[in-house]
Coordinates of C-alpha atoms in Angstrom, one line a residue:
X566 CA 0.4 0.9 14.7
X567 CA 0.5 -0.6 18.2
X568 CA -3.2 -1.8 17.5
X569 CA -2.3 -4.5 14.5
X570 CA -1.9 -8.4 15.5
X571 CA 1.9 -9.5 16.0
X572 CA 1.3 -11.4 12.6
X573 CA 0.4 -7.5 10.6
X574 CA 3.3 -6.2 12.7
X575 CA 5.8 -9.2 11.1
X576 CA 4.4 -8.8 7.8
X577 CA 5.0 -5.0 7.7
X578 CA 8.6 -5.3 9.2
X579 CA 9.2 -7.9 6.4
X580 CA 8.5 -5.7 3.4
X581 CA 9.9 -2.0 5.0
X582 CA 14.0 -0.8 5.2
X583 CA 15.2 2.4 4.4
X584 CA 18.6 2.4 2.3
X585 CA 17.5 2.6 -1.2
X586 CA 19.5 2.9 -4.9
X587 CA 18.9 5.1 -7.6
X588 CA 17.0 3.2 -10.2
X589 CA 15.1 1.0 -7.5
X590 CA 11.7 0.7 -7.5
X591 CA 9.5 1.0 -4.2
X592 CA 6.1 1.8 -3.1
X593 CA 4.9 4.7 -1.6
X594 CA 2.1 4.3 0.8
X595 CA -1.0 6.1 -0.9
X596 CA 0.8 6.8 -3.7
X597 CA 2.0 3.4 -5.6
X598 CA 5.4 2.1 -7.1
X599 CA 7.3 4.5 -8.1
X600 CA 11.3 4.8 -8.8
X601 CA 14.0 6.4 -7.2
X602 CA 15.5 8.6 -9.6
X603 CA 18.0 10.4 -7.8
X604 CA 19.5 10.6 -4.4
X605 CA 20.2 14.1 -3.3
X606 CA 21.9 15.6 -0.3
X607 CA 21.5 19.0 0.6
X608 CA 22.6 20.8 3.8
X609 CA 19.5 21.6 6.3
X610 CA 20.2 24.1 8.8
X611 CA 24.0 22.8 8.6
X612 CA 23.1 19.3 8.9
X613 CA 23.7 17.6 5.6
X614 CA 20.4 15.4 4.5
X615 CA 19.9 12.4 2.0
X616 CA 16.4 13.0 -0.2
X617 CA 15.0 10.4 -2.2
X618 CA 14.1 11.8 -5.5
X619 CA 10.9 9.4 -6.1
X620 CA 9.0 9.6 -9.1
X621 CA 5.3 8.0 -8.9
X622 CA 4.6 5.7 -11.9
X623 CA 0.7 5.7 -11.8
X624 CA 0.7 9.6 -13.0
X625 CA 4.6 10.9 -13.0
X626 CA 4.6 13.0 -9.9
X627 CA 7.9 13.9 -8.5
X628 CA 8.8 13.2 -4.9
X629 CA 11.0 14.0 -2.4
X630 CA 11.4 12.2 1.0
X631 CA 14.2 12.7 3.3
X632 CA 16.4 9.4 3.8
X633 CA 15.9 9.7 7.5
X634 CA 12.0 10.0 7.3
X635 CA 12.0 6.7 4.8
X636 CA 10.8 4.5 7.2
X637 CA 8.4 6.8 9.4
X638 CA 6.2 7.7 6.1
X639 CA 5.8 3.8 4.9
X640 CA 8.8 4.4 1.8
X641 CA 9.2 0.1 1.2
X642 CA 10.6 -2.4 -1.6
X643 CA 8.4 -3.8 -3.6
X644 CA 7.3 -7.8 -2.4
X645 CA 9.0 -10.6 -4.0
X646 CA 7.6 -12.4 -6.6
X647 CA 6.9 -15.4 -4.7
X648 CA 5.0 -13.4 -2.1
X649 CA 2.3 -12.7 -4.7
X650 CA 0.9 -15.7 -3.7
X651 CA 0.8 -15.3 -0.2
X652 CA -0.7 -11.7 -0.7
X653 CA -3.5 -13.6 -3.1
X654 CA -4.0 -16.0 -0.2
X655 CA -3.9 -13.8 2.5
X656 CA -7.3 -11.6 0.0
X657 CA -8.5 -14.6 -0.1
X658 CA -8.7 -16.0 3.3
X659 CA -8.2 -13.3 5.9
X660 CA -11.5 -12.9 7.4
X661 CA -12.3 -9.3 8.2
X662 CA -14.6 -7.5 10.5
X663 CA -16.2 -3.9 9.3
X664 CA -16.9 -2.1 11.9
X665 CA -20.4 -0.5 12.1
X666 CA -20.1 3.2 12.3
X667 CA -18.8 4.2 9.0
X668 CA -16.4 6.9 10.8
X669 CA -15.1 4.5 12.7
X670 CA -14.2 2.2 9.6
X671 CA -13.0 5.1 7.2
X672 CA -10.3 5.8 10.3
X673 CA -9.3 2.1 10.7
X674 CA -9.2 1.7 6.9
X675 CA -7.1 4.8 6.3
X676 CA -4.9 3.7 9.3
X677 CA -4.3 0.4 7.4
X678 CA -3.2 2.9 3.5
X679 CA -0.9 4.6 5.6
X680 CA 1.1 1.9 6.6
X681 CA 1.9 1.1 3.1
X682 CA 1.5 -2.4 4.2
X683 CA 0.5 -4.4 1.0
X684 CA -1.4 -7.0 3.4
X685 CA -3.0 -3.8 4.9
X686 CA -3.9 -2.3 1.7
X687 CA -5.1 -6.1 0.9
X688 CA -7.6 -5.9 4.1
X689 CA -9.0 -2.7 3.0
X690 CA -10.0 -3.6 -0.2
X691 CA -11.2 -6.9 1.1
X692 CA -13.3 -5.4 3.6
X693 CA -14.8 -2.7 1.4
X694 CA -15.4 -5.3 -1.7
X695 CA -17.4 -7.3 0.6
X696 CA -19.3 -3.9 2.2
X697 CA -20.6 -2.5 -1.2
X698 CA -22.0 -5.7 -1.9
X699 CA -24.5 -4.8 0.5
X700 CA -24.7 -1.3 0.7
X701 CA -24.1 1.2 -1.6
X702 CA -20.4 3.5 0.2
X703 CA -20.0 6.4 1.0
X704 CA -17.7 8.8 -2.0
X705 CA -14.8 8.6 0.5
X706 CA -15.2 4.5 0.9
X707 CA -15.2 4.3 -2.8
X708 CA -12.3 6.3 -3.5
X709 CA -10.7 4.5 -0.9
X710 CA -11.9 1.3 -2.7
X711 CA -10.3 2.1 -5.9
X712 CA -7.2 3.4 -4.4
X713 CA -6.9 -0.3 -2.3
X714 CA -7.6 -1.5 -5.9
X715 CA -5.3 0.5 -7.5
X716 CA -2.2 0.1 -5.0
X717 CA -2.4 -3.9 -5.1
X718 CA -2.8 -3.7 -8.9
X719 CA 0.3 -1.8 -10.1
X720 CA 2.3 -3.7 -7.6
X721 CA 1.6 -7.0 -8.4
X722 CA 1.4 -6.3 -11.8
X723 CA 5.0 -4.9 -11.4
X724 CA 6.0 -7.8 -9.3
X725 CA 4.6 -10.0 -11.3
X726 CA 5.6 -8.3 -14.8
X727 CA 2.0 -8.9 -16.1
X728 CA -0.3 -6.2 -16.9
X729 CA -2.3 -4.6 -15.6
X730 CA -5.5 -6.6 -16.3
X731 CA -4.0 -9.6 -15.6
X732 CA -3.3 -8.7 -12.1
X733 CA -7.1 -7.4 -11.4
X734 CA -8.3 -10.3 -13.0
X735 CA -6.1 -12.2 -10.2
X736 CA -7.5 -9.9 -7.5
X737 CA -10.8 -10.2 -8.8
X738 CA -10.2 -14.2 -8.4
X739 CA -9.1 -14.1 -4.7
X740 CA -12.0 -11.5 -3.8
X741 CA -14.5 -13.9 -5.8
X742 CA -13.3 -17.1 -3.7
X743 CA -13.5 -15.1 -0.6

């Protein structure tokens, strides 16, 4: 992650820890919110281990990240309400640049999922929005497209407590001013 601006690198550090509580919910980078239903500890080659117990909201998957890994695979708390703004503002006005070689992009943009980041996740979707305006993308752009879409829309509908609609039809208002 070296290769995001200082500003990404404060923004990420802002919205990741890794001490969570059962009943909490949190986003899991590719995945979505989900909520931490149980916190387990089992003995790993004589080394007792903390597991999250994570189930994924979106479709009811079940999973389980070490405590000590949290951090490393993107495990975050959700934003604060009053950060939906500044993640509407930040879709609207962060200017991005798509880099020509569509290999190239696909391995930036999936860089940017895998942080978890929802300012990252924001880019991507910015950046691909604006590209199939033009051009028609590639199956693995648009199922990165919908997953961008997907990710910023169950958790700012969750921060938010709004549905689902209403937060695309935000999204779709900050992309539109864009």
């Amino acid at each position: 992650m070296s290769h995001f601006s200082n500003r990404t690198q404060e923004l990420i550090s802002q919205v990741t820890t890794n001490s969570f509580a059962i009943g909490e919910k949190v986003v899991y980078p590719n995945h979505g919110v989900g909520v931490i239903e149980q916190i387990d500890r089992r003995s790993i080659s004589g080394k007792l281990e903390a597991f999250y117990h994570l189930k994924i909201a979106a479709n009811n998957m079940m999973v389980m990240i070490p405590a000590t890994n949290a951090t490393d695979v993107g495990l975050r708390r959700l934003i604060k309400k009053a950060e939906v703004n500044k993640v509407l503002k930040h879709l609207k006005n962060t200017k991005v640049n798509n880099a020509t070689d569509w290999k190239n992009r696909f391995k930036e943009n999936s860089e940017k999922m895998r942080t978890g980041c929802i300012f990252q996740v924001a880019d991507v979707l910015k950046s691909l929005s604006l590209l199939s305006v033009n051009r028609i993308l590639s199956f693995r752009e648009k199922k990165m497209l919908d997953r961008a879409r997907q990710l910023m829309v169950s958790e700012l509908a969750t921060v938010s407590d709004v549905s689902e609609d209403k937060a695309q039809q935000l999204i779709d208002g900050a992309l539109i001013q864009a």
